[in-house]
Every structure is written in C-alpha cells, then in structure tokens.
Amino acid sequence: ARSFLPLLCLVSVACALPALGMQLRGEALDSDYLAHLMWARHARDAGITGVVSRTGVVEDPSIFYPNTVPKPLGLLFVLAVDSTSLPAAHAAAQLLILLLMILVSGTLVARQTSSPGPAIFACALLGLHPAVLVLSHSGSPVIMMLLFLLTGSLVRGRASMVFGALAALTRPEGLLYSTELCLRRRRALALTVLIPVSLAAWLGLNRLMAGDWLWSAREVRYVIEAMPYPRPSVLAYPAVVALRSLRVLGPVLLFALISSFRSYPWSWSSVANLLLLWVSLALGSLVLDRYVDLAMILAIPWAVASVFRLTTRLRRSLRAAVLGAAFLFPMLLWIPGIPAWDFEVELARRLDRLEMPPDGGLIAVNELLVPRIALANDITDPVGRFVALDRAVFERRDLGELGVSEVLVAVHPVYLPGLTRSFLEEQAGSIEPDTLLVWSGR
C-alpha cells in the first residue's frame, strides 16, 4: 500500500473537489457544529462554567440552546479552528477532515487488495457519496469520528489506541468502536484507562457546562417530547435500518459486506451501536439517519475490498456491470438529498442576514436555528435574547409574557412541528410570525 501512497494522495485531492464545490455553493454548518462554536467562544471569553445551563434545569424555553450533547473533542476542535481567525477556516477544516478520511480509506483498501484499482474506486465512491458529502458539508462530528476509527484500524501499536481514544471523545458511540479496537489489538489493559477517562470527560463536561452530570440524557428526552421530530417507531426500527443500509451501501456493497462480515474489524461494535440506538429509541430518544449512516460508511472500505475479491473470476463485462452497480446505487441518495441541501443553504443565508430586534425584544424561533442567528449577531450567550418557540408552545407559555416581539418560522417539518404550527395559526394573538423561508420542495 505504501507504493500506492503518492497516487492515492492525488486521487484523494481530486475526489475531494465535489465537497469543495458544495462549499463554494454555500456554507450550511449544522446547529450542532454552530452550537459548539457559540459555546467555545463564550467559554473563551467568560469561562466554561454554566455555558449551557446554570442550574441543570431543562424546562426553561428562555435559556437552553440547542438540543445537542456537548462533545469534549468537538468543543476543543471548533475553539482551535476559530482561534486561527482565518477566512472560511471552519469550511476548510471540514474539507481537510474529509480529504484525510478519503485518503485513509483508499489506503485501507489498497492494503487489503494489494492493488490501486479498488483503492481508487473507494476514494471516488466516498468523494461523491451523498451521505458523506452532506455530513461533511454540515460539519457533522460523524466524519471526524470516522477518520479516527479508520486511522486507528490503519496504524499499529499505541498510535491505534490514541485514535481510538479520540473517537471516544468525538461522539458517545465512539467508545463502543474504540473498545473493539483495543480488544482486537489485544490491548485490553488500555480499556482500564480509556473507559473511565472517556466517561469522566463526557460527564464532567456536562457538570461544567450545565451544572448536572447527566444533563444531556435528561435534555435529549425532554427535547424530543417538546419538539416532536419525525422518527421511526420501535417496531419499525429494524426495517428502517435495513432500508437505510441498502440506500447508503447499495445492494452490491451490502451483500459483499455481509458475505465477509466475520472478518470485518468493526463487526460487533457496529451491531452493538445499532442495537443501542434501538434501545435508546424505546427509551424515548431520537434516531436520525446519520446515526445509522455512521456504521454503514465505516464499512465502505471493507465492502469495496470484498466486492473486488468476489468478482475476480467473473467475465470482464459482468464484473464491470457489478462494479458499476456498486458505485451507482448509493448515488441515488442525491435524488432526495439535493432539495434538502438547497433548503439548508438558503436558510443559512437568510439567517446570516437576520438582525436582532433593536428594542431589545426577544426572538421566538426553533432552537436549532438559534446558534446561527446568535453568531451572526456576535452573541455567545443566548440567555435573555431568544425563546425556544417549540418548547414555549409545549409548556403552554404566553409569548407576550415572555417578552417575545418577533416569531420566526422556517416551513419545514423539522423546524415547524405540527403543535407549533397550530399554535401560531390559532393562538399567537398580536404577535405576527415572519416566515423566514418557504420550502418549495424542488
């Protein structure tokens, strides 16, 4: 694989060009990334204590934004990138992470197949994959965690443990994957350090930022109740996972992965991850497509290597057809993905131009939109500046008594739940909502 490294570097740069094109079309970092950026700036200026919540309470629509789990490495990462003060630093950082992930994936495939062809195939697939590009464009920590896990499986010795630890600090499920990495590398002793340190980082960050060791767990459950996101039922979850796996990998790569699942180095942690998502769904939590996508995208280098091995003895024309199907099926995700991506880009542009009320009045808005509005107006502490619209409606609070002067809505199921829509249509009173963006469904 080392002999192919210069070629793979060039290929990876070329395969990252679609992501660059998306960034040039418009920046659309998601609320999770922007919330961490807002918290990081506040922590830099005023200290980290009480950045999210000062009392550990979750039922106050005037101070808690947004509904995301504070992530230890995510907070440090956005703070480091922001400290450079370079133009488009955050977009450039996401491009670099994606480029490295593509390069590492290609190197893993080259190591398994001893051939540059399959490696180039994997790089091209990841560089054009709709789920991968949308996650990268939004600044999702999923891409960073995938980079750490893939690098951890590529390198040897203690370095692999370091990347496993970084994955465990990037997203909560990272601890599952890093545990399997330690066990497969026969470094069970490392778990005696990894597990307590990781748990302490997550719980300690909650205590510092929200005043409660378990604030994130309580917050997530409350938010899902107050802001009813579209989510699968517990009984439908297995079908949802199967369908999403088929969409992300396509039937050819999915079959290739299943056929070689015993040799897949992330087998049990991927299964455990999907099972824990099922349990969390039953306990009232949320399961989004990107939570399932993580396990599927991680498997792509091994699925690509497997499909090339399985098709070695096929006739050239038949092999080309199978490989073509393996590449094209995941691209079907672009059909529903482009309208959603266009919506987010346009919404971001309008939010960036939004100014706070000059009289000091409060804006009531879906809390996922608060970080971008706050950052556009140089606000790092949203307390007393916004009201979480959906929570206020759920708690039957009077918007006028809360001091709301403007209500902003984005007409989209995620940003305007049915209960909030009904409230605005029937009970808003003298407060006129401003439709920030109507999604045409293009």
PDB file of C-alpha atoms in Angstrom, residues 218-398:
ATOM      1  CA  ARG A 218     -32.360  14.401  30.544  1.00  0.00           C
ATOM      2  CA  GLU A 219     -32.223  17.202  27.984  1.00  0.00           C
ATOM      3  CA  VAL A 220     -32.461  14.875  24.986  1.00  0.00           C
ATOM      4  CA  ARG A 221     -35.539  13.097  26.325  1.00  0.00           C
ATOM      5  CA  TYR A 222     -37.278  16.351  27.173  1.00  0.00           C
ATOM      6  CA  VAL A 223     -36.464  17.955  23.831  1.00  0.00           C
ATOM      7  CA  ILE A 224     -37.853  15.026  21.868  1.00  0.00           C
ATOM      8  CA  GLU A 225     -41.069  15.298  23.857  1.00  0.00           C
ATOM      9  CA  ALA A 226     -41.301  19.067  23.394  1.00  0.00           C
ATOM     10  CA  MET A 227     -40.123  19.138  19.774  1.00  0.00           C
ATOM     11  CA  PRO A 228     -41.588  16.018  18.162  1.00  0.00           C
ATOM     12  CA  TYR A 229     -39.113  15.207  15.426  1.00  0.00           C
ATOM     13  CA  PRO A 230     -40.124  12.757  12.690  1.00  0.00           C
ATOM     14  CA  ARG A 231     -38.742   9.464  13.996  1.00  0.00           C
ATOM     15  CA  PRO A 232     -39.393   5.754  13.474  1.00  0.00           C
ATOM     16  CA  SER A 233     -41.425   3.638  15.851  1.00  0.00           C
ATOM     17  CA  VAL A 234     -39.680   0.980  17.907  1.00  0.00           C
ATOM     18  CA  LEU A 235     -41.274  -1.795  15.849  1.00  0.00           C
ATOM     19  CA  ALA A 236     -40.337  -0.175  12.547  1.00  0.00           C
ATOM     20  CA  TYR A 237     -36.706   0.407  13.534  1.00  0.00           C
ATOM     21  CA  PRO A 238     -35.243  -2.833  12.057  1.00  0.00           C
ATOM     22  CA  ALA A 239     -36.902  -2.098   8.723  1.00  0.00           C
ATOM     23  CA  VAL A 240     -35.613   1.477   8.830  1.00  0.00           C
ATOM     24  CA  VAL A 241     -32.051   0.244   9.455  1.00  0.00           C
ATOM     25  CA  ALA A 242     -32.315  -2.304   6.640  1.00  0.00           C
ATOM     26  CA  LEU A 243     -33.649   0.286   4.199  1.00  0.00           C
ATOM     27  CA  ARG A 244     -31.085   2.894   5.179  1.00  0.00           C
ATOM     28  CA  SER A 245     -28.263   0.357   4.868  1.00  0.00           C
ATOM     29  CA  LEU A 246     -29.490  -0.507   1.396  1.00  0.00           C
ATOM     30  CA  ARG A 247     -29.579   3.167   0.426  1.00  0.00           C
ATOM     31  CA  VAL A 248     -26.151   4.047   1.819  1.00  0.00           C
ATOM     32  CA  LEU A 249     -24.279   0.952   0.631  1.00  0.00           C
ATOM     33  CA  GLY A 250     -26.461  -0.280  -2.201  1.00  0.00           C
ATOM     34  CA  PRO A 251     -27.297  -3.996  -2.662  1.00  0.00           C
ATOM     35  CA  VAL A 252     -23.917  -4.960  -4.121  1.00  0.00           C
ATOM     36  CA  LEU A 253     -21.743  -3.487  -1.352  1.00  0.00           C
ATOM     37  CA  LEU A 254     -24.214  -4.595   1.324  1.00  0.00           C
ATOM     38  CA  PHE A 255     -24.069  -8.188   0.051  1.00  0.00           C
ATOM     39  CA  ALA A 256     -20.270  -8.033  -0.121  1.00  0.00           C
ATOM     40  CA  LEU A 257     -20.098  -6.759   3.452  1.00  0.00           C
ATOM     41  CA  ILE A 258     -22.442  -9.434   4.795  1.00  0.00           C
ATOM     42  CA  SER A 259     -20.518 -12.173   2.987  1.00  0.00           C
ATOM     43  CA  SER A 260     -17.277 -11.131   4.710  1.00  0.00           C
ATOM     44  CA  PHE A 261     -18.761  -9.896   7.988  1.00  0.00           C
ATOM     45  CA  ARG A 262     -16.758 -12.288  10.152  1.00  0.00           C
ATOM     46  CA  SER A 263     -13.511 -10.692   9.013  1.00  0.00           C
ATOM     47  CA  TYR A 264     -14.853  -7.147   9.308  1.00  0.00           C
ATOM     48  CA  PRO A 265     -12.869  -5.477  12.138  1.00  0.00           C
ATOM     49  CA  TRP A 266     -15.817  -3.371  13.363  1.00  0.00           C
ATOM     50  CA  SER A 267     -18.412  -6.156  13.288  1.00  0.00           C
ATOM     51  CA  TRP A 268     -19.599  -6.399  16.867  1.00  0.00           C
ATOM     52  CA  SER A 269     -19.258  -2.698  17.657  1.00  0.00           C
ATOM     53  CA  SER A 270     -21.385  -1.829  14.600  1.00  0.00           C
ATOM     54  CA  VAL A 271     -24.041  -4.313  15.685  1.00  0.00           C
ATOM     55  CA  ALA A 272     -23.861  -3.032  19.265  1.00  0.00           C
ATOM     56  CA  ASN A 273     -24.179   0.536  18.010  1.00  0.00           C
ATOM     57  CA  LEU A 274     -27.344  -0.252  16.031  1.00  0.00           C
ATOM     58  CA  LEU A 275     -28.817  -2.225  18.943  1.00  0.00           C
ATOM     59  CA  LEU A 276     -28.156   0.614  21.389  1.00  0.00           C
ATOM     60  CA  LEU A 277     -29.888   3.001  19.002  1.00  0.00           C
ATOM     61  CA  TRP A 278     -32.890   0.676  19.152  1.00  0.00           C
ATOM     62  CA  VAL A 279     -32.802   0.678  22.947  1.00  0.00           C
ATOM     63  CA  SER A 280     -32.469   4.456  23.089  1.00  0.00           C
ATOM     64  CA  LEU A 281     -35.430   4.785  20.726  1.00  0.00           C
ATOM     65  CA  ALA A 282     -37.513   2.606  23.057  1.00  0.00           C
ATOM     66  CA  LEU A 283     -36.473   4.835  25.978  1.00  0.00           C
ATOM     67  CA  GLY A 284     -37.725   7.960  24.221  1.00  0.00           C
ATOM     68  CA  SER A 285     -34.573   9.140  22.456  1.00  0.00           C
ATOM     69  CA  LEU A 286     -34.066  10.046  18.810  1.00  0.00           C
ATOM     70  CA  VAL A 287     -32.636   8.081  15.899  1.00  0.00           C
ATOM     71  CA  LEU A 288     -31.648  10.095  12.845  1.00  0.00           C
ATOM     72  CA  ASP A 289     -30.420   8.776   9.504  1.00  0.00           C
ATOM     73  CA  ARG A 290     -26.869   9.942  10.203  1.00  0.00           C
ATOM     74  CA  TYR A 291     -26.699   7.759  13.324  1.00  0.00           C
ATOM     75  CA  VAL A 292     -27.247   4.686  11.129  1.00  0.00           C
ATOM     76  CA  ASP A 293     -25.140   6.085   8.291  1.00  0.00           C
ATOM     77  CA  LEU A 294     -22.090   6.148  10.568  1.00  0.00           C
ATOM     78  CA  ALA A 295     -21.994   2.351  10.819  1.00  0.00           C
ATOM     79  CA  MET A 296     -22.569   1.936   7.081  1.00  0.00           C
ATOM     80  CA  ILE A 297     -19.998   4.478   5.879  1.00  0.00           C
ATOM     81  CA  LEU A 298     -17.384   2.999   8.206  1.00  0.00           C
ATOM     82  CA  ALA A 299     -17.826  -0.340   6.420  1.00  0.00           C
ATOM     83  CA  ILE A 300     -17.283   1.003   2.883  1.00  0.00           C
ATOM     84  CA  PRO A 301     -13.507   0.285   2.615  1.00  0.00           C
ATOM     85  CA  TRP A 302     -14.031  -3.353   3.620  1.00  0.00           C
ATOM     86  CA  ALA A 303     -17.152  -3.721   1.469  1.00  0.00           C
ATOM     87  CA  VAL A 304     -15.275  -2.372  -1.570  1.00  0.00           C
ATOM     88  CA  ALA A 305     -12.351  -4.739  -0.980  1.00  0.00           C
ATOM     89  CA  SER A 306     -14.787  -7.630  -0.574  1.00  0.00           C
ATOM     90  CA  VAL A 307     -16.707  -6.927  -3.792  1.00  0.00           C
ATOM     91  CA  PHE A 308     -13.460  -6.777  -5.774  1.00  0.00           C
ATOM     92  CA  ARG A 309     -12.402 -10.139  -4.335  1.00  0.00           C
ATOM     93  CA  LEU A 310     -15.798 -11.702  -5.039  1.00  0.00           C
ATOM     94  CA  THR A 311     -15.807 -10.575  -8.674  1.00  0.00           C
ATOM     95  CA  THR A 312     -12.249 -11.601  -9.529  1.00  0.00           C
ATOM     96  CA  ARG A 313     -13.295 -14.645 -11.585  1.00  0.00           C
ATOM     97  CA  LEU A 314     -16.253 -13.046 -13.358  1.00  0.00           C
ATOM     98  CA  ARG A 315     -16.140 -12.194 -17.042  1.00  0.00           C
ATOM     99  CA  ARG A 316     -14.830  -8.685 -17.653  1.00  0.00           C
ATOM    100  CA  SER A 317     -18.169  -7.319 -18.858  1.00  0.00           C
ATOM    101  CA  LEU A 318     -20.096  -8.853 -15.969  1.00  0.00           C
ATOM    102  CA  ARG A 319     -17.551  -7.620 -13.451  1.00  0.00           C
ATOM    103  CA  ALA A 320     -17.765  -4.111 -14.871  1.00  0.00           C
ATOM    104  CA  ALA A 321     -21.566  -4.241 -14.544  1.00  0.00           C
ATOM    105  CA  VAL A 322     -21.379  -5.383 -10.911  1.00  0.00           C
ATOM    106  CA  LEU A 323     -18.819  -2.719 -10.007  1.00  0.00           C
ATOM    107  CA  GLY A 324     -20.838  -0.089 -11.849  1.00  0.00           C
ATOM    108  CA  ALA A 325     -23.932  -1.051  -9.868  1.00  0.00           C
ATOM    109  CA  ALA A 326     -21.905  -0.966  -6.632  1.00  0.00           C
ATOM    110  CA  PHE A 327     -20.864   2.604  -7.405  1.00  0.00           C
ATOM    111  CA  LEU A 328     -24.149   3.962  -8.775  1.00  0.00           C
ATOM    112  CA  PHE A 329     -26.688   2.624  -6.271  1.00  0.00           C
ATOM    113  CA  PRO A 330     -25.518   4.835  -3.362  1.00  0.00           C
ATOM    114  CA  MET A 331     -25.691   7.862  -5.691  1.00  0.00           C
ATOM    115  CA  LEU A 332     -29.494   7.517  -5.763  1.00  0.00           C
ATOM    116  CA  LEU A 333     -29.464   9.305  -2.395  1.00  0.00           C
ATOM    117  CA  TRP A 334     -28.806  12.516  -4.304  1.00  0.00           C
ATOM    118  CA  ILE A 335     -32.408  12.489  -5.574  1.00  0.00           C
ATOM    119  CA  PRO A 336     -33.989  13.342  -2.186  1.00  0.00           C
ATOM    120  CA  GLY A 337     -30.789  14.914  -0.889  1.00  0.00           C
ATOM    121  CA  ILE A 338     -30.393  17.857  -3.273  1.00  0.00           C
ATOM    122  CA  PRO A 339     -33.662  19.640  -2.322  1.00  0.00           C
ATOM    123  CA  ALA A 340     -32.911  19.232   1.387  1.00  0.00           C
ATOM    124  CA  TRP A 341     -29.369  20.533   0.899  1.00  0.00           C
ATOM    125  CA  ASP A 342     -30.607  23.515  -1.145  1.00  0.00           C
ATOM    126  CA  PHE A 343     -33.057  24.313   1.626  1.00  0.00           C
ATOM    127  CA  GLU A 344     -30.347  24.327   4.296  1.00  0.00           C
ATOM    128  CA  VAL A 345     -28.018  26.507   2.204  1.00  0.00           C
ATOM    129  CA  GLU A 346     -30.724  29.088   1.521  1.00  0.00           C
ATOM    130  CA  LEU A 347     -31.893  29.019   5.133  1.00  0.00           C
ATOM    131  CA  ALA A 348     -28.324  29.638   6.316  1.00  0.00           C
ATOM    132  CA  ARG A 349     -28.013  32.652   4.014  1.00  0.00           C
ATOM    133  CA  ARG A 350     -31.197  34.207   5.373  1.00  0.00           C
ATOM    134  CA  LEU A 351     -30.301  33.517   8.989  1.00  0.00           C
ATOM    135  CA  ASP A 352     -26.903  35.130   8.496  1.00  0.00           C
ATOM    136  CA  ARG A 353     -28.621  38.344   7.364  1.00  0.00           C
ATOM    137  CA  LEU A 354     -31.063  38.412  10.270  1.00  0.00           C
ATOM    138  CA  GLU A 355     -30.669  41.195  12.826  1.00  0.00           C
ATOM    139  CA  MET A 356     -31.873  41.156  16.411  1.00  0.00           C
ATOM    140  CA  PRO A 357     -34.797  43.448  17.374  1.00  0.00           C
ATOM    141  CA  PRO A 358     -33.415  46.955  18.021  1.00  0.00           C
ATOM    142  CA  ASP A 359     -35.618  47.470  21.083  1.00  0.00           C
ATOM    143  CA  GLY A 360     -34.144  44.530  22.955  1.00  0.00           C
ATOM    144  CA  GLY A 361     -37.153  42.334  22.320  1.00  0.00           C
ATOM    145  CA  LEU A 362     -36.823  38.569  22.182  1.00  0.00           C
ATOM    146  CA  ILE A 363     -36.998  36.398  19.089  1.00  0.00           C
ATOM    147  CA  ALA A 364     -39.023  33.199  19.391  1.00  0.00           C
ATOM    148  CA  VAL A 365     -37.645  30.611  16.989  1.00  0.00           C
ATOM    149  CA  ASN A 366     -36.987  26.904  16.694  1.00  0.00           C
ATOM    150  CA  GLU A 367     -33.974  26.353  18.913  1.00  0.00           C
ATOM    151  CA  LEU A 368     -31.994  24.583  16.197  1.00  0.00           C
ATOM    152  CA  LEU A 369     -31.801  27.953  14.436  1.00  0.00           C
ATOM    153  CA  VAL A 370     -30.621  29.919  17.473  1.00  0.00           C
ATOM    154  CA  PRO A 371     -26.838  29.334  17.180  1.00  0.00           C
ATOM    155  CA  ARG A 372     -26.582  30.707  13.641  1.00  0.00           C
ATOM    156  CA  ILE A 373     -28.669  33.800  14.472  1.00  0.00           C
ATOM    157  CA  ALA A 374     -26.643  34.353  17.637  1.00  0.00           C
ATOM    158  CA  LEU A 375     -23.262  34.022  15.921  1.00  0.00           C
ATOM    159  CA  ALA A 376     -24.360  36.321  13.072  1.00  0.00           C
ATOM    160  CA  ASN A 377     -25.088  38.964  15.722  1.00  0.00           C
ATOM    161  CA  ASP A 378     -21.928  38.337  17.813  1.00  0.00           C
ATOM    162  CA  ILE A 379     -23.946  36.773  20.636  1.00  0.00           C
ATOM    163  CA  THR A 380     -22.199  34.000  22.557  1.00  0.00           C
ATOM    164  CA  ASP A 381     -24.669  33.834  25.464  1.00  0.00           C
ATOM    165  CA  PRO A 382     -28.267  33.418  24.192  1.00  0.00           C
ATOM    166  CA  VAL A 383     -29.827  33.771  27.657  1.00  0.00           C
ATOM    167  CA  GLY A 384     -32.441  36.503  27.589  1.00  0.00           C
ATOM    168  CA  ARG A 385     -32.105  37.026  23.823  1.00  0.00           C
ATOM    169  CA  PHE A 386     -34.196  34.153  22.428  1.00  0.00           C
ATOM    170  CA  VAL A 387     -37.156  31.974  23.326  1.00  0.00           C
ATOM    171  CA  ALA A 388     -37.263  28.359  22.182  1.00  0.00           C
ATOM    172  CA  LEU A 389     -40.546  28.524  20.291  1.00  0.00           C
ATOM    173  CA  ASP A 390     -41.466  24.854  20.309  1.00  0.00           C
ATOM    174  CA  ARG A 391     -40.646  24.431  24.000  1.00  0.00           C
ATOM    175  CA  ALA A 392     -42.662  27.518  24.899  1.00  0.00           C
ATOM    176  CA  VAL A 393     -45.639  26.160  22.965  1.00  0.00           C
ATOM    177  CA  PHE A 394     -45.249  22.727  24.561  1.00  0.00           C
ATOM    178  CA  GLU A 395     -45.132  24.306  28.029  1.00  0.00           C
ATOM    179  CA  ARG A 396     -48.151  26.491  27.180  1.00  0.00           C
ATOM    180  CA  ARG A 397     -46.276  29.678  27.890  1.00  0.00           C
ATOM    181  CA  ASP A 398     -47.618  33.045  26.794  1.00  0.00           C
TER     182      ASP A 398
END
